[in-house]
């Protein structure tokens, strides 16, 4: 799978996790750990496009590091 597609999927998975965690922790339990309400395009103040893009970009180095570790430890392709 191309790196860019892996990065997009990684960003989507992290954003979904952030949304589900935010709904439980911030909205249901009322802990107010984070609030993106002031940012444009936010969804219930729990996720926003700016941070979703950041997750996509941060996924790249993590995917590359994972590939290197798998290659070194397990001789994976």
mmCIF file of C-alpha atoms in Angstrom:
data_model
loop_
_atom_site.group_PDB
_atom_site.id
_atom_site.type_symbol
_atom_site.label_atom_id
_atom_site.label_comp_id
_atom_site.label_asym_id
_atom_site.label_seq_id
_atom_site.Cartn_x
_atom_site.Cartn_y
_atom_site.Cartn_z
ATOM 1 C CA UNK A 1 0.000 0.000 0.000
ATOM 2 C CA UNK A 2 1.428 3.434 -0.872
ATOM 3 C CA UNK A 3 2.719 5.540 2.031
ATOM 4 C CA UNK A 4 0.282 8.382 1.343
ATOM 5 C CA UNK A 5 -2.698 6.032 1.555
ATOM 6 C CA UNK A 6 -1.336 4.559 4.789
ATOM 7 C CA UNK A 7 -0.962 8.076 6.175
ATOM 8 C CA UNK A 8 -4.539 8.981 5.229
ATOM 9 C CA UNK A 9 -5.897 5.809 6.819
ATOM 10 C CA UNK A 10 -3.785 6.382 9.917
ATOM 11 C CA UNK A 11 -5.045 9.936 10.242
ATOM 12 C CA UNK A 12 -8.637 8.790 9.829
ATOM 13 C CA UNK A 13 -8.256 6.069 12.459
ATOM 14 C CA UNK A 14 -6.640 8.464 14.946
ATOM 15 C CA UNK A 15 -9.309 11.112 14.298
ATOM 16 C CA UNK A 16 -12.079 8.563 14.811
ATOM 17 C CA UNK A 17 -10.432 7.471 18.058
ATOM 18 C CA UNK A 18 -10.162 11.099 19.147
ATOM 19 C CA UNK A 19 -13.849 11.658 18.367
ATOM 20 C CA UNK A 20 -15.002 8.583 20.278
ATOM 21 C CA UNK A 21 -12.730 9.378 23.217
ATOM 22 C CA UNK A 22 -13.875 13.012 23.210
ATOM 23 C CA UNK A 23 -17.537 12.022 23.222
ATOM 24 C CA UNK A 24 -17.006 9.756 26.217
ATOM 25 C CA UNK A 25 -14.463 11.799 28.192
ATOM 26 C CA UNK A 26 -15.538 15.351 27.401
ATOM 27 C CA UNK A 27 -19.247 15.188 26.624
ATOM 28 C CA UNK A 28 -20.539 12.266 28.704
ATOM 29 C CA UNK A 29 -18.190 12.444 31.689
ATOM 30 C CA UNK A 30 -17.743 16.232 31.517
ATOM 31 C CA UNK A 31 -13.970 16.182 32.119
ATOM 32 C CA UNK A 32 -13.319 18.914 29.503
ATOM 33 C CA UNK A 33 -9.890 17.574 28.538
ATOM 34 C CA UNK A 34 -9.932 19.404 25.171
ATOM 35 C CA UNK A 35 -12.306 21.652 23.278
ATOM 36 C CA UNK A 36 -11.952 22.573 19.606
ATOM 37 C CA UNK A 37 -15.165 24.638 19.563
ATOM 38 C CA UNK A 38 -13.274 27.820 18.669
ATOM 39 C CA UNK A 39 -11.702 26.243 15.567
ATOM 40 C CA UNK A 40 -13.507 26.291 12.214
ATOM 41 C CA UNK A 41 -14.996 23.039 10.947
ATOM 42 C CA UNK A 42 -15.098 21.356 14.348
ATOM 43 C CA UNK A 43 -17.508 18.536 15.120
ATOM 44 C CA UNK A 44 -19.065 18.935 18.579
ATOM 45 C CA UNK A 45 -15.811 20.542 19.695
ATOM 46 C CA UNK A 46 -14.110 17.121 19.722
ATOM 47 C CA UNK A 47 -12.358 16.990 16.335
ATOM 48 C CA UNK A 48 -11.435 19.535 13.691
ATOM 49 C CA UNK A 49 -9.869 19.417 10.213
ATOM 50 C CA UNK A 50 -6.674 21.163 11.360
ATOM 51 C CA UNK A 51 -5.799 18.459 13.864
ATOM 52 C CA UNK A 52 -6.942 15.705 11.503
ATOM 53 C CA UNK A 53 -4.392 16.987 8.983
ATOM 54 C CA UNK A 54 -1.769 17.039 11.726
ATOM 55 C CA UNK A 55 -2.535 13.375 12.525
ATOM 56 C CA UNK A 56 -2.127 12.473 8.837
ATOM 57 C CA UNK A 57 1.265 14.208 8.705
ATOM 58 C CA UNK A 58 2.454 12.646 11.979
ATOM 59 C CA UNK A 59 1.404 9.198 10.771
ATOM 60 C CA UNK A 60 4.101 9.281 8.075
ATOM 61 C CA UNK A 61 7.171 9.126 10.329
ATOM 62 C CA UNK A 62 5.462 6.575 12.583
ATOM 63 C CA UNK A 63 4.677 4.302 9.616
ATOM 64 C CA UNK A 64 8.266 4.582 8.363
ATOM 65 C CA UNK A 65 9.636 3.818 11.845
ATOM 66 C CA UNK A 66 7.319 0.804 12.086
ATOM 67 C CA UNK A 67 8.569 -0.456 8.712
ATOM 68 C CA UNK A 68 12.194 -0.077 9.813
ATOM 69 C CA UNK A 69 11.592 -1.886 13.095
ATOM 70 C CA UNK A 70 9.722 -4.739 11.393
ATOM 71 C CA UNK A 71 12.545 -5.077 8.869
ATOM 72 C CA UNK A 72 15.263 -5.112 11.537
ATOM 73 C CA UNK A 73 13.537 -7.340 14.079
ATOM 74 C CA UNK A 74 11.538 -9.713 11.893
ATOM 75 C CA UNK A 75 13.285 -9.405 8.497
ATOM 76 C CA UNK A 76 9.893 -8.381 7.139
ATOM 77 C CA UNK A 77 9.742 -6.795 3.658
#
